[in-house]
Amino acid sequence: MANNSFRGSKHGRRGEANHETEFSCSLQELRSLMELRGAEAITRIQECYGDVNGLCGRLRTSPVEGLDGKSEDINRRKQNFGQNVIPPKKPKTFVQLVWEALQDVTLIILEVAAIISLGLSFYSPPDAERQNCGEAAGGVEDEGEAEAGWIEGAAILLSVVCVVLVTAFNDWSKEKQFRGLQSRIEQEQKFTVVRGGQVIQIKVSEIVVGDIAQVKYGDLLPADGVLIQGNDLKIDESSLTGESDHVKKTLDKDPMLLSGTHVMEGSGKMLVTAVGVNSQTGIIFTLLGAGEEEDKGKKGKQHITACNCSCVKDGATVEMQPLNEDGEQDKKKKNLPKKEKSVLQGKLTKLAVQIGKAGLFMSTITVIILITRFLIDTFWIQGVVWTAECVPIYIQFLVKFFIIGVTVLVVAVPEGLPLAVTISLAYSVKKMMKDNNLVRHLDACETMGNATAICSDKTGTLTMNRMTVVQAYIAGHHYKKVPESDLIPVKILDLLTLGIGVNCAYTTKIMPPEREGGLPRQVGNKTECALLGFTLDLHRDYQSIRNEIPEEKLFKVYTFNSVRKSMSTVLKNHDGSYRMFSKGASEILLKKCCQILMASGEAKAFKSRDRDDLVKRVVESMASEGLRTICLAYRDFPASEGEPDWDNEAQILTGLTCIAVVGIEDPVRPEVPDAIRKCQRAGITVRMVTGDNINTARAIATKCGILHPGDDFLCLEGKEFNRRIRNELGEIEQERIDKIWPKLRVLARSSPTDKHTLVKGIIDSTVLEQSQVVAVTGDGTNDGPALKKADVGFAMGIAGTDVAKEASDIILTDDNFSSIVKAVMWGRNVYDSISKFLQFQLTVNVVAVIVAFSGACITQDSPLKAVQMLWVNLIMDTFASLALATEPPTEALLLRNPYGRNKPLISRTMMKNILGHAVYQLTTIFLLVFTITMFDIDNGRNAPLHAPPSEHYTIVFNTFVLMQIFNEFNARKIHGERNVFEGVFNNIIFCTIVLGTLVIQILIVQFGGKPFSCVSLTIEQWLWCIFLGVGSLLWGQLVSSIPTKWLKFLKTAGHGTQREEIPEEELEEMKDMDEIDHAEMELRRGQVLWCRGLNRIQTQIRVVNAFRDSVSPYEGLETPEARSSIHNFMSHPEFRIEDSEPHIPLIDENESEDDPPTKRNSNNNAMDRIIPLHKDTSRPGLIPPNSAGLPPCPGSPLHSLETSL
């Protein structure tokens, strides 16, 4: 009946296409409907529409056929009800970024100094008096030279402009890159809908109101909707309501499905009723946007007052109230485990702060010494009398000294560091896309380089996830290959085909191959695909059965989950009796069978002795060949016994009759054994964690090379693992885990909780001197907790559920284990690139600071002028970071062990190189400054204030820069390798930058003139400079010949802050923060005036953070700007497992199976994620997030303001 009315409405609507009143349902009406829950919602639907089918009619759609998919209809729906996107926040403009770069303290100091210097250069004191102000002031040779005094100030300003533009451009291009990456992630989000009777996948942004969407286990719902048909559907709504229990959705109790929530079990169909900004998530999001505007008015305030405004929507008032400040929520927040910030970021910021302090110290001392010397020299030694006329001249000297001091500071601080990190990470992320790694969180990239252990799933990662049935036990006969259909009794064959057809998800199907001669495409669950393929091999058609019994006619479905390890579907027969088909892991289902079908087609009794015999003969022999065994069974419920109690699963799932046991093979991916060999050679242990039985797991592990014959490694089942790690009270003990994990290689029949326990145990372990960094792969919803807990979580791009992807750090777009090895290579490369840059940068810093300092103290003037220093700083920082941070990785990176968490950034070998080269460069420069006789030119040492540039100092400057250019080659190797040119032509960027720097240097020296304090040099002088520069390459060979172990005095530098080193009171202060930010603590300790790189570091970290969840002032939501589809909105179902829970049930056939399997995995605490929606249905309330009194997160605009204050 209902269906006919749709047909009518479908034909009827073409006539009224032009009328505005085409949909008899307004946007406001639907919005207010979606704010209701449970019984209220059902009442509203019944009163207004009759039932869900009535609502479908009003929205001009059919619950069976879906929309017709015509573009004009879709566009009209988009106009009337909106699109499924949330408009992104505007990116920062280039001008804003320039303004931010100008906030840099050192640049401001330089600007002030340059302006003062400019001002003073235009003021000329009475000439006759100059001689009376002391020797240093006298002796201006030529009036024209004195007039050119403005050039230095102007040149400093110009170089400041250069630095600002380069910084701003870098930030702008990085932001652009991340946006590109974000939209790439979004474009990959697809969802299944029914259009024109066909099940198709469309982009999430294309979903419109009136679409019929198919939802299944593991989906993240992209829009609000009303359930039309559901099987055992359970939803995790914690991201909206804060309730961690899964909500059961049924047509008669609670049919409302909300966007941003996760499907944890079951499947079904829903009618989409609200998309984009009109969905529940979108409404919250709009409020967030409003909240953010408000924030800007209250900078620096940590607790943001709540706004009590109410928006009236069609009678339903949505109140925004402050979060109930009850102590309970706060307590919950306090006990959360702290999330450490990226290892590398912590080490780098700490190092930058230390170097900055040293630079500030040196520059202050330089200025003090210069002033003291000047005063002593002028007023004491020369005995000049203080006169008012001389004051402007003295001020000119003061400014000159001040500029020298600032120059020392400029060179000392490595503001190229954060730049190098960002460039290196951004470059790697871009290249990793080509290697099938989609990086969601930037630091995962470098963490992966330190990984010491990988816990991998078996199915789909190590194996091809192309399942096929290769053996079968049917009608008392074990067939070693798929039997011909005429060998099997027709009765059994019919039962088998019917059972497989209806008891596999209807979304799973076998499609014809994409190209001629290819393999048929498997869509959906691969195990089910194997069974459907098996029916096709037996020349039966499962599709005709499905056409006869559509999904709506299935009486009840018990969907597969990790506790049941089986799936059952109940059909109702015409005479009132029921028949249930079950399929599942053979060792579990066979225990529930009391009969088995024999060759005659009749059932015979199946006793425990028969079962043991069957397991030994058939199941174990299949498993030992690496096959997964599935048992297919059925049970009849006669009408005479009345209606069974369908909720009592233990009663329902017994007394089955076994139809067949099949062995499914999933072949190992051909490239996996080699990839695992590479991992083992690189010092990474690969462990396999699987739900399969132990024999299959062991067989596959041996094929992959995880186990070798004769090894004494452990293979455990989940039960045995649990027994060994728990004490008598059933609590998990770390010491017990420590006895097991170093030897454990395979964990079979494991539940998601076991996986989480293992990962947590390895990460927390202290048995080995090197603390472990663990990577985990996962694809299922229930892998969420383990993916979150791991240092790096890899989700499968093809087989992975949305929940797994959201919990992960990197998505493997080809589901292939060998891509993980590439991620390791890139991660190590990032680490090495940064070390290379550091080695180069610190050599320059040490030399430049010592030269400027000693030159200033001995000759009252720095041999390198401020503008020259800024040029050196530009090539050393910006260009070198580009050149060294973009070295491509080589296979050689996989030949060493991982560095681990505690490895210092600067090893002793690097320290040897830094100091060794510094010695050479300092010796050369001091020889040039103090013994210039070899060049037959004037000594430029005692030139007066505005003297013209001298050849002497030009040679010093030129040699200094050329030594840096050649030392850039030495910096390419950090482990003491000899051949520094190896692979140099693979890096085009490096070659371009070195050549470019050289060309610009020639131009500066030959034509730079007064602004750069240079004079053009002769060919002979150039050759001398180049000779001294190339000398650093030869010296490098000498340095690498000295064994590091001889130099006992060398220290390492750039350690991360260990958790133990943090003082108690600071840990107390940090209780409210979600992350321990080592950088922040350093900055707090060294009060932040020097600030040199700070704002720049802030900007860099902020951009890096655009990829984590802390840019916006709302914890846990990804940044508003980083998102334009609702699908990406609720990104982090923060899975937390409270370690103190001893009672994790083990899978056992006699356990009560009503509990949702992952309930224990999701002690979700929504407080740190997003506003709870009140359960109080009388007033469905939305609460603005900013009332939560959260401290601004590191990296938020609020926060960087605080820090820089």
XYZ file of N, CA and C in Angstrom, residues 843-1044:
606
model
N 77.181 25.283 13.221
C 78.553 25.651 12.856
C 78.577 27.142 12.524
N 77.602 27.594 11.699
C 77.539 29.009 11.337
C 77.353 29.853 12.586
N 76.424 29.436 13.449
C 76.140 30.235 14.644
C 77.381 30.413 15.503
N 78.038 29.280 15.792
C 79.209 29.341 16.670
C 80.241 30.300 16.076
N 80.534 30.118 14.787
C 81.579 30.931 14.156
C 81.173 32.398 14.123
N 79.947 32.672 13.638
C 79.535 34.069 13.474
C 79.520 34.784 14.817
N 79.017 34.132 15.844
C 78.930 34.785 17.156
C 80.336 35.082 17.674
N 81.220 34.083 17.582
C 82.571 34.301 18.116
C 83.285 35.385 17.313
N 83.121 35.371 15.989
C 83.773 36.400 15.153
C 83.236 37.780 15.521
N 81.908 37.914 15.575
C 81.324 39.228 15.866
C 81.754 39.696 17.255
N 81.740 38.772 18.201
C 82.044 39.109 19.593
C 83.507 39.515 19.735
N 84.419 38.644 19.275
C 85.835 38.947 19.487
C 86.257 40.128 18.628
N 85.716 40.181 17.372
C 86.049 41.329 16.524
C 85.647 42.613 17.212
N 84.438 42.635 17.761
C 83.937 43.844 18.401
C 84.800 44.211 19.608
N 85.205 43.199 20.357
C 85.970 43.485 21.578
C 87.384 43.954 21.237
N 87.988 43.367 20.190
C 89.389 43.674 19.909
C 89.492 44.892 19.009
N 88.658 44.986 17.972
C 88.840 46.089 17.012
C 87.716 47.103 17.122
N 86.862 47.000 18.117
C 85.754 47.943 18.320
C 84.752 47.932 17.175
N 84.829 46.953 16.290
C 83.864 46.898 15.195
C 83.777 45.443 14.769
N 82.583 45.004 14.439
C 82.480 43.610 14.019
C 83.020 43.477 12.607
N 83.871 42.470 12.342
C 84.375 42.280 10.976
C 83.221 42.049 9.993
N 82.121 41.463 10.480
C 80.958 41.269 9.603
C 79.926 42.327 9.966
N 79.520 43.145 8.993
C 78.565 44.235 9.248
C 77.145 43.667 9.409
N 76.269 44.502 9.968
C 74.897 44.055 10.237
C 74.214 43.516 8.982
N 74.364 44.239 7.855
C 73.676 43.801 6.637
C 74.261 42.484 6.139
N 75.609 42.364 6.248
C 76.246 41.112 5.834
C 75.751 39.961 6.710
N 75.654 40.241 8.014
C 75.173 39.204 8.931
C 73.763 38.770 8.550
N 72.930 39.749 8.171
C 71.558 39.382 7.819
C 71.536 38.514 6.560
N 72.424 38.809 5.624
C 72.507 37.973 4.413
C 72.958 36.570 4.803
N 74.004 36.498 5.652
C 74.484 35.185 6.112
C 73.324 34.450 6.787
N 72.587 35.202 7.609
C 71.476 34.591 8.324
C 70.424 34.053 7.353
N 70.184 34.819 6.278
C 69.175 34.396 5.312
C 69.607 33.107 4.615
N 70.893 33.045 4.121
C 71.284 31.810 3.429
C 71.361 30.664 4.418
N 71.860 30.984 5.626
C 72.061 29.888 6.562
C 70.731 29.351 7.060
N 69.790 30.279 7.272
C 68.532 29.810 7.850
C 67.574 29.327 6.783
N 67.086 30.289 5.999
C 65.983 29.951 5.109
C 66.410 29.028 3.982
N 67.507 29.428 3.267
C 67.891 28.624 2.110
C 68.413 27.258 2.515
N 69.270 27.260 3.566
C 69.840 25.967 3.956
C 68.751 25.040 4.450
N 67.740 25.604 5.141
C 66.688 24.709 5.633
C 65.958 24.100 4.447
N 65.790 24.871 3.387
C 65.154 24.319 2.189
C 66.026 23.243 1.558
N 67.329 23.545 1.452
C 68.232 22.627 0.755
C 68.387 21.316 1.499
N 68.579 21.416 2.830
C 68.889 20.181 3.577
C 67.638 19.441 4.008
N 66.495 20.166 4.087
C 65.283 19.487 4.579
C 64.577 18.719 3.472
N 65.046 18.868 2.223
C 64.332 18.181 1.149
C 65.165 17.064 0.533
N 66.121 16.529 1.315
C 66.902 15.390 0.802
C 65.956 14.192 0.684
N 65.945 13.504 -0.468
C 65.073 12.318 -0.570
C 65.639 11.162 0.263
N 64.763 10.271 0.775
C 65.263 9.166 1.605
C 65.947 8.108 0.750
N 66.835 7.356 1.383
C 67.499 6.258 0.669
C 67.279 4.975 1.452
N 67.466 3.857 0.787
C 67.298 2.553 1.447
C 68.258 2.423 2.627
N 69.387 3.157 2.567
C 70.400 3.040 3.629
C 69.819 3.398 5.001
N 68.733 4.197 4.999
C 68.126 4.585 6.278
C 67.610 3.365 7.032
N 67.302 2.289 6.275
C 66.728 1.104 6.914
C 67.822 0.150 7.394
N 69.071 0.574 7.301
C 70.130 -0.342 7.719
C 70.577 -0.068 9.145
N 69.957 0.913 9.817
C 70.352 1.156 11.207
C 69.150 0.963 12.126
N 69.437 0.841 13.416
C 68.350 0.675 14.383
C 67.639 2.009 14.614
N 66.389 1.954 15.122
C 65.681 3.218 15.378
C 66.358 4.013 16.490
N 66.198 5.316 16.459
C 66.822 6.167 17.486
C 66.130 6.038 18.843
N 64.810 5.851 18.822
C 64.104 5.784 20.108
C 63.773 7.176 20.622
N 63.042 7.198 21.749
C 62.536 8.485 22.240
C 63.626 9.385 22.808
N 64.646 8.778 23.422
C 65.553 9.608 24.218
C 66.816 10.021 23.482
N 66.891 9.702 22.197
C 68.109 10.023 21.456
C 68.230 11.537 21.309
N 69.399 12.112 21.639
C 69.558 13.549 21.482
C 69.585 13.930 20.003
N 69.182 15.166 19.712
C 69.172 15.614 18.313
C 70.586 15.724 17.770
N 71.508 16.172 18.658
C 72.883 16.370 18.201
C 73.745 15.287 18.830
N 74.159 14.332 17.997
C 74.953 13.220 18.526
C 76.384 13.681 18.729
N 77.223 12.813 19.312
C 78.617 13.223 19.560
C 79.368 13.378 18.242
N 79.026 12.543 17.251
C 79.679 12.691 15.934
C 79.359 14.063 15.349
N 78.081 14.482 15.481
C 77.706 15.785 14.950
C 78.422 16.897 15.710
N 78.510 16.726 17.010
C 79.197 17.734 17.832
C 80.649 17.856 17.379
N 81.248 16.689 17.064
C 82.644 16.686 16.590
C 82.738 17.486 15.282
N 81.765 17.222 14.369
C 81.778 17.944 13.093
C 81.590 19.447 13.295
N 80.634 19.804 14.176
C 80.352 21.233 14.392
C 81.607 21.934 14.915
N 82.197 21.366 15.984
C 83.361 22.023 16.590
C 84.563 21.972 15.642
N 84.737 20.842 14.953
C 85.861 20.701 14.028
C 85.834 21.779 12.952
N 84.649 21.949 12.339
C 84.559 22.954 11.276
C 84.649 24.363 11.833
N 84.116 24.558 13.044
C 84.198 25.891 13.665
C 85.666 26.274 13.854
N 86.483 25.312 14.276
C 87.921 25.586 14.496
C 88.546 26.062 13.179
N 88.278 25.344 12.090
C 88.865 25.702 10.789
C 88.420 27.107 10.378
N 87.093 27.353 10.487
C 86.584 28.634 10.001
C 87.087 29.799 10.844
N 87.132 29.599 12.177
C 87.598 30.683 13.050
C 89.065 30.989 12.769
N 89.872 29.935 12.639
C 91.307 30.134 12.388
C 91.478 30.943 11.105
N 90.770 30.522 10.047
C 90.898 31.206 8.755
C 90.518 32.677 8.885
N 89.363 32.947 9.547
C 88.887 34.332 9.603
C 89.815 35.196 10.446
N 90.265 34.652 11.594
C 91.163 35.458 12.432
C 92.484 35.730 11.717
N 92.966 34.740 10.969
C 94.197 34.978 10.202
C 93.965 36.124 9.212
N 92.806 36.098 8.547
C 92.511 37.149 7.568
C 92.364 38.517 8.233
N 91.685 38.521 9.405
C 91.450 39.814 10.058
C 92.764 40.409 10.566
N 93.603 39.567 11.184
C 94.760 40.132 11.884
C 96.060 40.075 11.091
N 96.188 39.200 10.073
C 97.432 39.182 9.288
C 97.050 39.299 7.833
N 96.982 40.537 7.374
C 96.434 40.749 6.033
C 97.578 40.946 5.034
N 98.836 40.855 5.521
C 100.002 41.232 4.694
C 100.069 40.439 3.403
N 99.612 39.172 3.407
C 99.767 38.340 2.220
C 99.017 38.892 1.008
N 98.037 39.778 1.249
C 97.249 40.257 0.106
C 97.699 41.599 -0.435
N 98.659 42.238 0.265
C 99.175 43.513 -0.214
C 98.038 44.532 -0.366
N 97.217 44.672 0.696
C 96.140 45.680 0.663
C 96.135 46.417 1.991
N 95.372 47.500 2.057
C 95.331 48.290 3.301
C 94.618 47.506 4.384
N 95.068 47.715 5.618
C 94.401 47.098 6.755
C 93.137 47.901 7.048
N 91.981 47.223 7.071
C 90.712 47.948 7.286
C 90.325 47.999 8.752
N 91.274 47.618 9.645
C 90.848 47.422 11.034
C 90.489 48.710 11.760
N 91.303 49.773 11.568
C 91.069 50.937 12.427
C 90.344 52.057 11.696
N 89.415 51.689 10.798
C 88.694 52.710 10.033
C 87.751 53.485 10.953
N 87.597 54.789 10.684
C 86.677 55.578 11.517
C 85.210 55.231 11.235
N 84.325 56.022 11.905
C 82.903 55.654 11.942
C 82.273 55.460 10.557
N 82.372 56.459 9.696
C 81.694 56.333 8.414
C 82.675 56.064 7.280
N 83.745 55.338 7.579
C 84.747 55.080 6.545
C 84.151 54.234 5.436
N 84.698 54.355 4.210
C 84.188 53.524 3.117
C 84.572 52.065 3.329
N 83.864 51.132 2.670
C 84.194 49.717 2.841
C 85.622 49.454 2.362
N 86.290 48.459 3.020
C 87.673 48.172 2.639
C 87.746 46.816 1.953
N 88.769 46.628 1.125
C 88.990 45.323 0.498
C 89.202 44.259 1.556
N 89.915 44.698 2.620
C 90.242 43.760 3.701
C 88.987 43.058 4.227
N 88.015 43.897 4.664
C 86.824 43.281 5.268
C 85.936 42.598 4.223
N 86.027 43.035 2.959
C 85.261 42.356 1.915
C 85.772 40.918 1.752
N 87.132 40.769 1.801
C 87.711 39.422 1.675
C 87.266 38.546 2.854
N 87.238 39.145 4.054
C 86.805 38.374 5.240
C 85.374 37.875 5.038
N 84.505 38.794 4.625
C 83.089 38.459 4.432
C 82.933 37.388 3.339
N 83.615 37.578 2.234
C 83.487 36.670 1.101
C 83.966 35.269 1.472
N 85.119 35.194 2.149
C 85.651 33.878 2.545
C 84.670 33.190 3.497
N 84.143 33.984 4.420
C 83.210 33.421 5.404
C 82.014 32.769 4.691
N 81.425 33.499 3.739
C 80.244 32.958 3.045
C 80.609 31.735 2.209
N 81.767 31.794 1.504
C 82.144 30.651 0.675
C 82.400 29.409 1.533
N 82.981 29.607 2.734
C 83.184 28.443 3.615
C 81.829 27.822 3.991
N 80.823 28.678 4.205
C 79.499 28.135 4.536
C 78.938 27.342 3.360
N 79.108 27.889 2.148
C 78.531 27.209 0.978
C 79.154 25.819 0.814
N 80.485 25.735 0.978
C 81.114 24.412 0.822
C 80.828 23.515 2.024
N 80.641 24.142 3.188
C 80.337 23.331 4.376
C 78.935 22.724 4.278
N 78.094 23.308 3.426
C 76.746 22.767 3.231
C 76.845 21.332 2.689
N 77.863 21.062 1.897
C 78.064 19.688 1.401
C 78.444 18.765 2.560
N 79.359 19.254 3.443
C 79.754 18.427 4.598
C 78.541 18.087 5.461
N 77.613 19.073 5.574
C 76.464 18.880 6.471
C 75.523 17.790 5.965
N 75.661 17.361 4.697
C 74.754 16.340 4.164
C 74.949 14.991 4.823
N 76.068 14.776 5.522
C 76.308 13.486 6.174
C 76.470 13.704 7.674
N 75.713 12.935 8.456
C 75.765 13.172 9.908
C 76.311 11.975 10.672
N 76.560 10.870 9.974
C 77.055 9.698 10.706
C 78.525 9.462 10.405
N 79.224 10.534 9.993
C 80.665 10.405 9.746
C 81.006 9.711 8.434
N 80.082 9.711 7.436
C 80.417 9.100 6.147
C 81.455 9.954 5.427
N 82.218 9.302 4.535
C 83.302 10.011 3.826
C 82.793 10.770 2.607
N 81.967 10.090 1.787
C 81.590 10.689 0.512
C 80.423 11.661 0.696
N 80.762 12.965 0.749
C 79.693 13.937 1.028
C 78.909 14.299 -0.237
N 79.395 13.862 -1.406
C 78.696 14.208 -2.650
C 77.731 13.118 -3.086
N 77.688 12.023 -2.328
C 76.872 10.877 -2.747
C 75.403 11.294 -2.912
N 74.877 11.038 -4.117
C 73.447 11.320 -4.354
C 73.091 12.791 -4.408
N 74.104 13.677 -4.562
C 73.791 15.107 -4.488
C 72.942 15.542 -5.679
N 73.084 14.849 -6.827
C 72.322 15.285 -8.005
C 70.885 14.772 -7.975
N 70.565 13.891 -6.994
C 69.166 13.464 -6.861
C 68.326 14.582 -6.260
N 69.021 15.524 -5.603
C 68.282 16.589 -4.929
C 68.430 17.891 -5.707
N 67.501 18.119 -6.611
C 67.581 19.303 -7.484
C 67.568 20.588 -6.642
N 66.708 20.583 -5.589
C 66.573 21.799 -4.768
C 67.922 22.187 -4.171
N 68.655 21.185 -3.681
C 69.957 21.446 -3.048
C 70.902 22.112 -4.051
N 71.013 21.498 -5.232
C 71.929 22.038 -6.256
C 71.529 23.462 -6.634
N 70.221 23.681 -6.825
C 69.750 25.011 -7.219
C 70.124 26.042 -6.163
N 69.896 25.674 -4.885
C 70.142 26.649 -3.818
C 71.632 26.967 -3.696
N 72.479 25.938 -3.788
C 73.918 26.187 -3.672
C 74.381 27.092 -4.814
N 73.936 26.780 -6.038
C 74.334 27.613 -7.182
C 73.790 29.042 -7.038
N 72.510 29.115 -6.668
C 71.877 30.431 -6.516
C 72.605 31.284 -5.495
N 72.931 30.688 -4.345
C 73.628 31.423 -3.280
C 74.965 31.949 -3.809
N 75.657 31.107 -4.554
C 76.970 31.469 -5.092
C 76.844 32.677 -6.038
N 75.850 32.610 -6.927
C 75.658 33.703 -7.893
C 75.354 35.010 -7.159
N 74.408 34.938 -6.188
C 74.037 36.165 -5.457
C 75.254 36.708 -4.704
N 76.067 35.815 -4.127
C 77.250 36.253 -3.391
C 78.207 37.022 -4.326
N 78.380 36.502 -5.547
C 79.266 37.190 -6.509
C 78.711 38.587 -6.803
N 77.384 38.666 -7.007
C 76.768 39.972 -7.293
C 76.947 40.933 -6.120
N 76.723 40.422 -4.880
C 76.833 41.288 -3.701
C 78.251 41.864 -3.613
N 79.259 40.986 -3.776
C 80.640 41.430 -3.597
C 81.036 42.396 -4.720
N 80.684 42.058 -5.953
C 81.153 42.881 -7.074
C 80.348 44.184 -7.210
N 79.049 44.119 -6.940
C 78.232 45.311 -7.174
C 77.487 45.797 -5.932
N 77.704 45.135 -4.781
C 76.942 45.493 -3.569
C 77.301 46.860 -3.040
N 78.570 47.211 -3.167
C 79.011 48.550 -2.768
C 78.681 48.886 -1.334
N 78.381 50.154 -1.114
C 78.224 50.685 0.234
C 77.159 49.963 1.078
N 75.953 49.697 0.521
C 74.933 49.047 1.385
C 75.452 47.750 2.005
N 76.210 46.953 1.267
C 76.708 45.688 1.827
C 78.125 45.829 2.367
N 78.624 47.091 2.424
C 80.001 47.336 2.886
C 80.992 46.475 2.112
N 80.854 46.404 0.802
C 81.764 45.592 -0.016
C 82.446 46.447 -1.074
N 83.648 45.979 -1.478
C 84.300 46.562 -2.655
C 84.513 45.412 -3.620
N 84.540 45.684 -4.926
C 84.724 44.551 -5.835
C 86.165 44.032 -5.740
N 86.317 42.716 -5.840
C 87.623 42.068 -5.657
C 88.214 41.688 -7.021
N 89.547 41.496 -7.023
C 90.200 41.045 -8.263
C 90.063 39.538 -8.393
N 90.401 39.017 -9.596
C 90.327 37.569 -9.830
C 91.207 36.829 -8.833
N 92.413 37.368 -8.585
C 93.341 36.667 -7.684
C 92.748 36.562 -6.270
N 92.168 37.679 -5.825
C 91.565 37.660 -4.483
C 90.395 36.667 -4.438
N 89.613 36.623 -5.503
C 88.505 35.652 -5.559
C 89.043 34.223 -5.453
N 90.125 33.939 -6.184
C 90.676 32.577 -6.151
C 91.127 32.210 -4.743
N 91.754 33.191 -4.048
C 92.152 32.912 -2.663
C 90.928 32.572 -1.803
N 89.873 33.395 -1.972
C 88.640 33.153 -1.173
C 88.093 31.749 -1.451
N 88.025 31.393 -2.764
C 87.462 30.086 -3.124
C 88.363 28.972 -2.586
N 89.687 29.198 -2.641
C 90.606 28.180 -2.128
C 90.348 27.923 -0.638
N 90.200 29.020 0.120
C 89.942 28.861 1.561
C 88.580 28.205 1.793
N 87.611 28.502 0.910
C 86.292 27.889 1.044
C 86.340 26.390 0.803
N 87.005 25.981 -0.299
C 87.096 24.551 -0.627
C 87.879 23.822 0.457
N 88.764 24.560 1.124
C 89.533 23.947 2.224
C 88.630 23.280 3.248
N 87.400 23.820 3.410
C 86.530 23.224 4.438
C 86.097 21.817 4.033
N 86.056 21.522 2.717
C 85.743 20.148 2.285
C 86.873 19.196 2.664
N 88.115 19.649 2.423
C 89.275 18.804 2.749
C 89.379 18.637 4.262
N 89.158 19.750 4.970
C 89.203 19.696 6.441
C 88.150 18.709 6.953
N 86.991 18.672 6.258
C 85.922 17.741 6.659
C 86.402 16.301 6.646
N 87.200 15.937 5.644
C 87.743 14.570 5.577
C 88.632 14.300 6.780
N 89.407 15.324 7.170
C 90.302 15.174 8.323
C 89.486 14.962 9.599
N 88.443 15.791 9.745
C 87.601 15.693 10.953
C 86.966 14.309 11.045
N 86.469 13.778 9.896
C 85.778 12.481 9.986
C 86.779 11.335 10.192
N 88.079 11.626 10.056
C 89.067 10.551 10.310
C 89.326 10.376 11.806
N 88.984 11.399 12.593
C 89.239 11.291 14.043
C 88.118 10.472 14.662
N 88.423 9.346 15.311
C 87.347 8.551 15.938
C 86.680 9.344 17.057
N 85.339 9.312 17.052
C 84.599 10.089 18.062
C 84.935 9.606 19.467
